[in-house]
PDB file of C-alpha atoms in Angstrom:
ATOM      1  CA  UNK O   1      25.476  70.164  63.972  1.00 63.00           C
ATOM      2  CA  UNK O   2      22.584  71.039  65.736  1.00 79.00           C
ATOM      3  CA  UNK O   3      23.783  70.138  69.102  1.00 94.00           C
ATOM      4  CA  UNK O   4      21.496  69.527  72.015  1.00 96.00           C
ATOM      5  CA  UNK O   5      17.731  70.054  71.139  1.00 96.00           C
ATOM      6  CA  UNK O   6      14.926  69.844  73.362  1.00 97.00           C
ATOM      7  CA  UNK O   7      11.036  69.593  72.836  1.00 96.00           C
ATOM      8  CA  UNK O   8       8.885  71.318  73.307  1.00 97.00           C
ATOM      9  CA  UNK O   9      10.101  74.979  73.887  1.00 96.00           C
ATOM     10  CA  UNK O  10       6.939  75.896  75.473  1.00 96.00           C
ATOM     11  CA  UNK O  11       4.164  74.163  77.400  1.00 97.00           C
ATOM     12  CA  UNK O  12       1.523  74.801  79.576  1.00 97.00           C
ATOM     13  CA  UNK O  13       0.179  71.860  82.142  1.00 97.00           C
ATOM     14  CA  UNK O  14      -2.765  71.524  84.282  1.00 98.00           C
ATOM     15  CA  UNK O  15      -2.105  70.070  87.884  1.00 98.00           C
ATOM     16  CA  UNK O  16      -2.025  66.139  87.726  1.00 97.00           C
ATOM     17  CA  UNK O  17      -1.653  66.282  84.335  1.00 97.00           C
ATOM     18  CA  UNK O  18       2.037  64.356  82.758  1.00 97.00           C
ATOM     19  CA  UNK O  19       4.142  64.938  80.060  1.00 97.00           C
ATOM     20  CA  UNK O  20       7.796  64.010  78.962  1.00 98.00           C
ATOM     21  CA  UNK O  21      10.299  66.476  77.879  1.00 98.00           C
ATOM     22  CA  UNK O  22      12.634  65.484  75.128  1.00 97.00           C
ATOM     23  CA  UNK O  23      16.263  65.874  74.567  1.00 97.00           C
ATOM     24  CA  UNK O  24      18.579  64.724  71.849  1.00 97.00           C
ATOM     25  CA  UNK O  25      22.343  65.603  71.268  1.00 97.00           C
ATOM     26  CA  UNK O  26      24.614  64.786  68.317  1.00 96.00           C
ATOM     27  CA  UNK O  27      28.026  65.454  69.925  1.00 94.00           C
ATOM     28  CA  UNK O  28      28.249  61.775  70.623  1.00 93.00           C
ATOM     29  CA  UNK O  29      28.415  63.149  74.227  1.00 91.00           C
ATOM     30  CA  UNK O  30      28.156  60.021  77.124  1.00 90.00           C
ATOM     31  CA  UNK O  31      26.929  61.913  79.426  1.00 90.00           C
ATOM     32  CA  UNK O  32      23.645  64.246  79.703  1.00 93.00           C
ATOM     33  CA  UNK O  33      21.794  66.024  82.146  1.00 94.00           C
ATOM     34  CA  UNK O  34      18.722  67.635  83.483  1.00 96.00           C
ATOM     35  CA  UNK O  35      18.427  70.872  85.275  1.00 96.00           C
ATOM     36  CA  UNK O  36      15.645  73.440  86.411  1.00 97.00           C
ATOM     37  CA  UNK O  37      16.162  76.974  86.422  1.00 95.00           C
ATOM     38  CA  UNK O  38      13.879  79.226  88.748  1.00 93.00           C
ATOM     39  CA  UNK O  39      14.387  83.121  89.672  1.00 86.00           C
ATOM     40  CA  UNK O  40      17.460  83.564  92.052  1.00 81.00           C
ATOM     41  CA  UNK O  41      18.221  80.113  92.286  1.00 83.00           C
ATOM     42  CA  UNK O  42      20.900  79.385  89.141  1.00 87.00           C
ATOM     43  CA  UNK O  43      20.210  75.894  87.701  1.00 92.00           C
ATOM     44  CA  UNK O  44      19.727  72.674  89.992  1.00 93.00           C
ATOM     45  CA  UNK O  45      20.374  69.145  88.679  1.00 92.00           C
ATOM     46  CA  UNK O  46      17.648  66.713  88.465  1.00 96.00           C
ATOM     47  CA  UNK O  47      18.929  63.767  87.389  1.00 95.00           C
ATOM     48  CA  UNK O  48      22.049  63.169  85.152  1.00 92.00           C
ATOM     49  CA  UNK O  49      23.182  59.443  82.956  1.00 93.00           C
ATOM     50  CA  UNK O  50      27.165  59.155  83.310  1.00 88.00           C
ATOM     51  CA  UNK O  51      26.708  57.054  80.611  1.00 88.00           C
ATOM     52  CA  UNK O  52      24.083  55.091  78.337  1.00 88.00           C
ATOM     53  CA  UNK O  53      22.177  52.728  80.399  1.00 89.00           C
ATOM     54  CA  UNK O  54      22.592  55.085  83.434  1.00 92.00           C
ATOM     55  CA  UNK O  55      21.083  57.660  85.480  1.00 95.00           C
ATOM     56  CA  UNK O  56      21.242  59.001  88.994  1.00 93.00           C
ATOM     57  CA  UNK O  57      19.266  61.523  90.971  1.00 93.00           C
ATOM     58  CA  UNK O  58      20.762  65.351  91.270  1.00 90.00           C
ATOM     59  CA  UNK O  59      19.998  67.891  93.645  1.00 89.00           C
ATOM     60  CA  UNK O  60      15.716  68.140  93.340  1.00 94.00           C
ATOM     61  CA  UNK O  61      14.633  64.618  91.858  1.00 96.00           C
ATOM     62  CA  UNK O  62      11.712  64.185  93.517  1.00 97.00           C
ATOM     63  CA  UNK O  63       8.466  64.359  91.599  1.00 97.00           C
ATOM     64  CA  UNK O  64      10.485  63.652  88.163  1.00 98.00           C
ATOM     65  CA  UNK O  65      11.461  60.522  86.186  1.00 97.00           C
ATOM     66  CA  UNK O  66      14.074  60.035  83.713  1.00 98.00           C
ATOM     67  CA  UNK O  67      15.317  57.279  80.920  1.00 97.00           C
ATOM     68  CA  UNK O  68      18.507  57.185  78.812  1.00 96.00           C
ATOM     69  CA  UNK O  69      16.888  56.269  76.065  1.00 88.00           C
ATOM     70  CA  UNK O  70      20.050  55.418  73.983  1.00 95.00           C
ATOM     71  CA  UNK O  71      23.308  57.333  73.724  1.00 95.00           C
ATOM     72  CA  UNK O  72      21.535  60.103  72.160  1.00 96.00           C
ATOM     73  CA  UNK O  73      18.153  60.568  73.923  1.00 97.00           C
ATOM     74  CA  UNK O  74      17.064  61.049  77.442  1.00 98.00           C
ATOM     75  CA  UNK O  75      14.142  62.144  78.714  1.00 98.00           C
ATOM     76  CA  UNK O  76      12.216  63.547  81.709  1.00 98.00           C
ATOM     77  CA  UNK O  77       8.940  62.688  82.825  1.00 98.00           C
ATOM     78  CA  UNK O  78       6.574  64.569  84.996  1.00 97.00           C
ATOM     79  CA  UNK O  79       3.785  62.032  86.283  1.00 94.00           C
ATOM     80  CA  UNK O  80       1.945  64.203  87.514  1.00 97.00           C
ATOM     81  CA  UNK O  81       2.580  67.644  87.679  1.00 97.00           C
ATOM     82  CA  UNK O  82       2.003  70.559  90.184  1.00 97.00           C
ATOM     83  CA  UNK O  83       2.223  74.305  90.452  1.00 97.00           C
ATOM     84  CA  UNK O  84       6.088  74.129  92.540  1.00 97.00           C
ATOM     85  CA  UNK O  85       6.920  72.361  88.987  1.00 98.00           C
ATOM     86  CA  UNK O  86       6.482  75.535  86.881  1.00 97.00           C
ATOM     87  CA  UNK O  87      10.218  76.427  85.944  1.00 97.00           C
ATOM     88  CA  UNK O  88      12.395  76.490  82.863  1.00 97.00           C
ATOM     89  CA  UNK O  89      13.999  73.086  82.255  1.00 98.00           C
ATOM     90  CA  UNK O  90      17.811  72.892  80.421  1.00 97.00           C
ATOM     91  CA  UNK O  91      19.246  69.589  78.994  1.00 97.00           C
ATOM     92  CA  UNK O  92      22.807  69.382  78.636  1.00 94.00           C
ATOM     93  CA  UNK O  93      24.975  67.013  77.862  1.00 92.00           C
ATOM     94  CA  UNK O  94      29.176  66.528  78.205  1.00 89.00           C
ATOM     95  CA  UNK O  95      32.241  64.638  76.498  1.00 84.00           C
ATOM     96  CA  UNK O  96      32.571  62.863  79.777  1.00 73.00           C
ATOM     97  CA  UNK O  97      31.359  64.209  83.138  1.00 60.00           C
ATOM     98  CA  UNK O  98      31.411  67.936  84.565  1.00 57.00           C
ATOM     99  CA  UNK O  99      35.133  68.374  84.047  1.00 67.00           C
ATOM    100  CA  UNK O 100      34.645  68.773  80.461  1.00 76.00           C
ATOM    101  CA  UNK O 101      32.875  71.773  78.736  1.00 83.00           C
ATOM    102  CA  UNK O 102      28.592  70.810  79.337  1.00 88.00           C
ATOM    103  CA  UNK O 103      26.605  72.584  76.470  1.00 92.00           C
ATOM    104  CA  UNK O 104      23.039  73.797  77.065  1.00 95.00           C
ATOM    105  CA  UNK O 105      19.774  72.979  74.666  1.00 96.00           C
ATOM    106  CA  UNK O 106      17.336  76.197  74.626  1.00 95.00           C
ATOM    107  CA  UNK O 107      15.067  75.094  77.686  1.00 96.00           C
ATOM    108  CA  UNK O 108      11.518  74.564  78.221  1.00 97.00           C
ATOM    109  CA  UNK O 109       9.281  76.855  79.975  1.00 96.00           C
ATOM    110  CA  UNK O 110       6.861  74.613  81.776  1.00 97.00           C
ATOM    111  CA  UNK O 111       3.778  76.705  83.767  1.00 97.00           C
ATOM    112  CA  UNK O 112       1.577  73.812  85.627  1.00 97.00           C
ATOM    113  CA  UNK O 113      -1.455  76.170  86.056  1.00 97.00           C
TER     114      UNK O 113
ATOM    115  CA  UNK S   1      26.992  68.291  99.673  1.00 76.00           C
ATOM    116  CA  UNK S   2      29.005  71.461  97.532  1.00 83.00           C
ATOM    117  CA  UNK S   3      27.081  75.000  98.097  1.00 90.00           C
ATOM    118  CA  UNK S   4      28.251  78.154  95.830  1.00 94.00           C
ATOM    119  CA  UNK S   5      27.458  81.535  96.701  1.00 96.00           C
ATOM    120  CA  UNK S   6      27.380  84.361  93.945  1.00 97.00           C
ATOM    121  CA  UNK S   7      27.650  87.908  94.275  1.00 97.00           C
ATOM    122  CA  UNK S   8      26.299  90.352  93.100  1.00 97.00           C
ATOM    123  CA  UNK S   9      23.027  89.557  92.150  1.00 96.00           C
ATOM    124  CA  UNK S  10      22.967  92.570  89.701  1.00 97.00           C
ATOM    125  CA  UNK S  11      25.947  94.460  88.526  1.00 98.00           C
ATOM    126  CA  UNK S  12      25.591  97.619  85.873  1.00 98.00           C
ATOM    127  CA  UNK S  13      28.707  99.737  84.629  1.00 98.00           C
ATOM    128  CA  UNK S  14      29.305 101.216  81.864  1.00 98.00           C
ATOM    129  CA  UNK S  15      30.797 100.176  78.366  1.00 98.00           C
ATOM    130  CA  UNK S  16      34.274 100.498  78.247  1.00 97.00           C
ATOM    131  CA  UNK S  17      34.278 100.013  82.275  1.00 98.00           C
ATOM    132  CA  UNK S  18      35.514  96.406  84.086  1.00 98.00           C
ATOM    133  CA  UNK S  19      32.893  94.011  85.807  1.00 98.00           C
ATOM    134  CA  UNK S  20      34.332  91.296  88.079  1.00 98.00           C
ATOM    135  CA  UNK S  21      31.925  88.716  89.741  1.00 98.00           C
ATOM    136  CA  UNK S  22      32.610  86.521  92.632  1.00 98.00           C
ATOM    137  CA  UNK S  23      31.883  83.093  94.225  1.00 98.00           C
ATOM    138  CA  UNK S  24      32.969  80.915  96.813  1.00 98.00           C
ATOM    139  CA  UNK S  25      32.487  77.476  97.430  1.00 96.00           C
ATOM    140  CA  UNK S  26      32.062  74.944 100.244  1.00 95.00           C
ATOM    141  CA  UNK S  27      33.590  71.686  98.703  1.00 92.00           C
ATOM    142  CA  UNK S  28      37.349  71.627  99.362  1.00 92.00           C
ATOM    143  CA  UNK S  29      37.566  68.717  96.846  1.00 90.00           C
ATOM    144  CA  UNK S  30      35.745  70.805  94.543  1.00 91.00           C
ATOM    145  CA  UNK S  31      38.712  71.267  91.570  1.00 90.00           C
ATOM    146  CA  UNK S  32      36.754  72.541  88.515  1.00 90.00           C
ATOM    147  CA  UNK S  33      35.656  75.829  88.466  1.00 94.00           C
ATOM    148  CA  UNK S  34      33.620  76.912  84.951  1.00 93.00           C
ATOM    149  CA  UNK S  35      31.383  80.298  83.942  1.00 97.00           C
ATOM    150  CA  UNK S  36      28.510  80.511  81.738  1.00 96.00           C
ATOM    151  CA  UNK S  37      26.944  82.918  80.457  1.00 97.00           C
ATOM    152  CA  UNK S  38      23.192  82.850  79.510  1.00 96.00           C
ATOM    153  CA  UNK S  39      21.487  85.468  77.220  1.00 95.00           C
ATOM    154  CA  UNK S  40      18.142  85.551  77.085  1.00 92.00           C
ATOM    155  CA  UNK S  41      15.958  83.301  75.586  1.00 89.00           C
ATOM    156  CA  UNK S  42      19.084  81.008  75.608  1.00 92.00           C
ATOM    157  CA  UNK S  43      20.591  78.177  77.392  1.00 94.00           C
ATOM    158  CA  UNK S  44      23.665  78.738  79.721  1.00 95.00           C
ATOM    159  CA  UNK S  45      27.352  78.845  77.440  1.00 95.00           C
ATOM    160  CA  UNK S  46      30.554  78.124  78.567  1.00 94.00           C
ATOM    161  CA  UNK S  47      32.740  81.087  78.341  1.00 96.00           C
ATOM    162  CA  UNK S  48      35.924  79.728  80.750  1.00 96.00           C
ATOM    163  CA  UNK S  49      36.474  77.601  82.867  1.00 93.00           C
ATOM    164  CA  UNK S  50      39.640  77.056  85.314  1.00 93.00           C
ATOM    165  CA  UNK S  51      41.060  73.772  87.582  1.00 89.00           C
ATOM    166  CA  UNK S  52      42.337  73.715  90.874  1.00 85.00           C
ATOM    167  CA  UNK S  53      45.837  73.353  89.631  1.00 83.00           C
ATOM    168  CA  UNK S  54      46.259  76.789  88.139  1.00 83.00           C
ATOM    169  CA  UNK S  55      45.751  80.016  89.549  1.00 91.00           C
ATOM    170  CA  UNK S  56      44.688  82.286  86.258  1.00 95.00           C
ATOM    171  CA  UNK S  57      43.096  82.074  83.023  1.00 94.00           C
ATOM    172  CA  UNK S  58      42.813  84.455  80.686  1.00 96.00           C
ATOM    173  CA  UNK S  59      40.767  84.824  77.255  1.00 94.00           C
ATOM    174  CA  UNK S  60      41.369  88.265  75.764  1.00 96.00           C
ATOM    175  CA  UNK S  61      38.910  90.246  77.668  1.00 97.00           C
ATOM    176  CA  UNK S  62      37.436  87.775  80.024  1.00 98.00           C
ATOM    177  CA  UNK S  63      39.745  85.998  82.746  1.00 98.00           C
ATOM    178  CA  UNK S  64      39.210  83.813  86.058  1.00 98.00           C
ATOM    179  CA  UNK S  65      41.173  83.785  89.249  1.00 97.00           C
ATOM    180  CA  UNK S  66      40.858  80.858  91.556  1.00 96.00           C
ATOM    181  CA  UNK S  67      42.190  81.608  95.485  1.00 95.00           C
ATOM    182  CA  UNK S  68      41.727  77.385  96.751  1.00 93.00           C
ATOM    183  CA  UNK S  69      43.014  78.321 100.156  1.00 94.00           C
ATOM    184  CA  UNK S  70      39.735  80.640 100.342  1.00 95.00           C
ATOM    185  CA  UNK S  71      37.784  79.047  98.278  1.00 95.00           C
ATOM    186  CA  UNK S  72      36.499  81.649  96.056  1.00 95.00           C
ATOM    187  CA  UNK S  73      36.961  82.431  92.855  1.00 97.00           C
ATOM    188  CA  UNK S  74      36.220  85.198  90.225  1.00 98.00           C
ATOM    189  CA  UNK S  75      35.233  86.744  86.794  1.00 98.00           C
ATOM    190  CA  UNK S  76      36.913  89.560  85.729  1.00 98.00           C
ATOM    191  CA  UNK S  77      35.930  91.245  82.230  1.00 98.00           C
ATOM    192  CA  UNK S  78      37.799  94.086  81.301  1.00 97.00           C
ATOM    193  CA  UNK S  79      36.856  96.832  78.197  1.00 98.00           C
ATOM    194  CA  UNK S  80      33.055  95.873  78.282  1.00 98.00           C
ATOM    195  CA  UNK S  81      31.035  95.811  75.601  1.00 97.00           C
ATOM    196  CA  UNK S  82      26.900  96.012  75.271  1.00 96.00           C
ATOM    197  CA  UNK S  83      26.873  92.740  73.993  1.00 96.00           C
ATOM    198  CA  UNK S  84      28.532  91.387  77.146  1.00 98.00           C
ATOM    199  CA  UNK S  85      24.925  92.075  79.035  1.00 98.00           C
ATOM    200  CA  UNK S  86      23.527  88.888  80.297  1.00 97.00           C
ATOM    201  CA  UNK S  87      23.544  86.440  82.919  1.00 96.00           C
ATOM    202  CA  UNK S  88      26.491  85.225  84.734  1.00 98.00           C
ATOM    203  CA  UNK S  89      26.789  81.979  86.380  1.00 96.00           C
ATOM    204  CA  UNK S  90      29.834  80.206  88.260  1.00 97.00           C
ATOM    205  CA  UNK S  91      29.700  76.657  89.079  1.00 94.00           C
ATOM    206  CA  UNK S  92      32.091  74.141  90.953  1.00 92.00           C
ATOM    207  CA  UNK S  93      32.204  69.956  90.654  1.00 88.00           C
ATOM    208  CA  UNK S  94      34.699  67.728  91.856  1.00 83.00           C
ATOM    209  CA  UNK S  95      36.393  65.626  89.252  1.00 70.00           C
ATOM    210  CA  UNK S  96      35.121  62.578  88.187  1.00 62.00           C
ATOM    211  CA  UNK S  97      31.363  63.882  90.009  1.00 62.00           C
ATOM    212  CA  UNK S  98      28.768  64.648  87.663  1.00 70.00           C
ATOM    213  CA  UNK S  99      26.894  66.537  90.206  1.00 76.00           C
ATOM    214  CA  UNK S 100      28.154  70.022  89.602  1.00 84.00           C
ATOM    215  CA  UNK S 101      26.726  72.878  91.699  1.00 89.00           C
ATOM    216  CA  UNK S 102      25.624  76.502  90.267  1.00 92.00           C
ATOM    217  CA  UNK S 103      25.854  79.836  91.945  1.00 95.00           C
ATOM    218  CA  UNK S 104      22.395  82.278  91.689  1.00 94.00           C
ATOM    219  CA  UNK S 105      23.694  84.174  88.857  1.00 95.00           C
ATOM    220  CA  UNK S 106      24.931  87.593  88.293  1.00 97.00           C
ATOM    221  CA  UNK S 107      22.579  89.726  85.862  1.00 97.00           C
ATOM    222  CA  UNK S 108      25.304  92.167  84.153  1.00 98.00           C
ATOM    223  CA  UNK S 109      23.886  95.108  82.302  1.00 98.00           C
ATOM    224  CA  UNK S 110      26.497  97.461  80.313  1.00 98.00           C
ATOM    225  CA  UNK S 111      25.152 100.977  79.347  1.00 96.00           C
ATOM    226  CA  UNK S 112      26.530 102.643  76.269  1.00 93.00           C
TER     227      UNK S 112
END
């Protein structure tokens, strides 16, 4: 079991520039979830899916897209990205919702130079 | 919406010696309380986690104690080891909410 796996582990983005950030679990987990981590602030939700077919915004969507791709898969898009952007960027995902254990992929350090 | 607080922001004792980390929380409904801990270069893992309808948990070293009335509650881990350096966070959701709120973390550094 590899268990939640994100791509790519490292990238580096000129402002204005997009990209999507990939995430796949195979804990047959419904739900899954974005977050940002950034010195002394702990992690802050983005955007979460409850369920396949669904997502909803978190704490700091703005400036970020997301799709459930299927029950494995979701994604995050950055249209078009700037500086306040640069951050390290965990997908999760859970049995069913935050009352059960959430388990962590490695993260992706995005700079937006 | 649900605000936790975490303190300290850096905590270093010495192997052998307890560490206990706090955090309160604003959400009265709030009624799951978990802890993670990140290492570096790794993503956050659960290490225990406690509900609003108990008041202690306990996992060999590690253990949790909830105080709802005052809305805080805390890591205690006793006997510490070097290998328990890293990154503490505490977090708080309400049940059936998948927007679960995480403290600042608590960067815990054991000298042998």
């Amino acid at each position: 079991n590899a268990g939640v796996t994100q791509t790519p582990k490292f990238q580096v983005l000129k402002t204005g520039q997009s990209m999507t950030l990939q995430c796949a679990q195979d804990m047959n987990h419904n739900s899954m979830y974005w977050y940002r981590q950034d010195p002394g602030m702990g992690l802050r939700l983005i955007y979460y899916s409850a369920s396949e077919g669904t997502t909803d915004k978190g704490e700091v969507p703005n400036g970020y897209n997301v799709s459930r791709l299927n029950k494995r898969e979701f994604s995050l898009r950055l249209e078009s990205a700037a500086p306040s952007q640069t951050s390290v960027y965990f997908c999760a995902s859970s049995w069913e919702g935050y009352n059960t254990e959430a388990f962590f992929g490695q993260g992706t350090r995005l700079t937006v130079v | 919406g649900e605000n936790v607080e975490q303190h300290p922001s850096t905590l270093s004792v010495q192997e052998g010696d307890s560490a206990v980390i706090k955090c309160t929380y604003s959400d009265s409904a709030s009624n799951y309380f978990p802890w993670y801990k990140q290492e570096l270069g790794k993503g956050p893992q659960l290490i225990i986690d406690i509900r609003s309808n108990v008041g202690e948990k306990k996992d060999q070293r590690i253990a949790v104690t909830l105080n709802k009335t005052a809305k805080h509650f805390s890591l205690h881990i006793t006997e510490t080891q070097p290998e328990d350096s890293a990154v503490y966070f505490c977090a708080a959701s309400r049940y059936n909410n998948n927007d679960m709120r995480f403290g600042a973390g608590t960067r815990l550094t054991v000298k042998p």
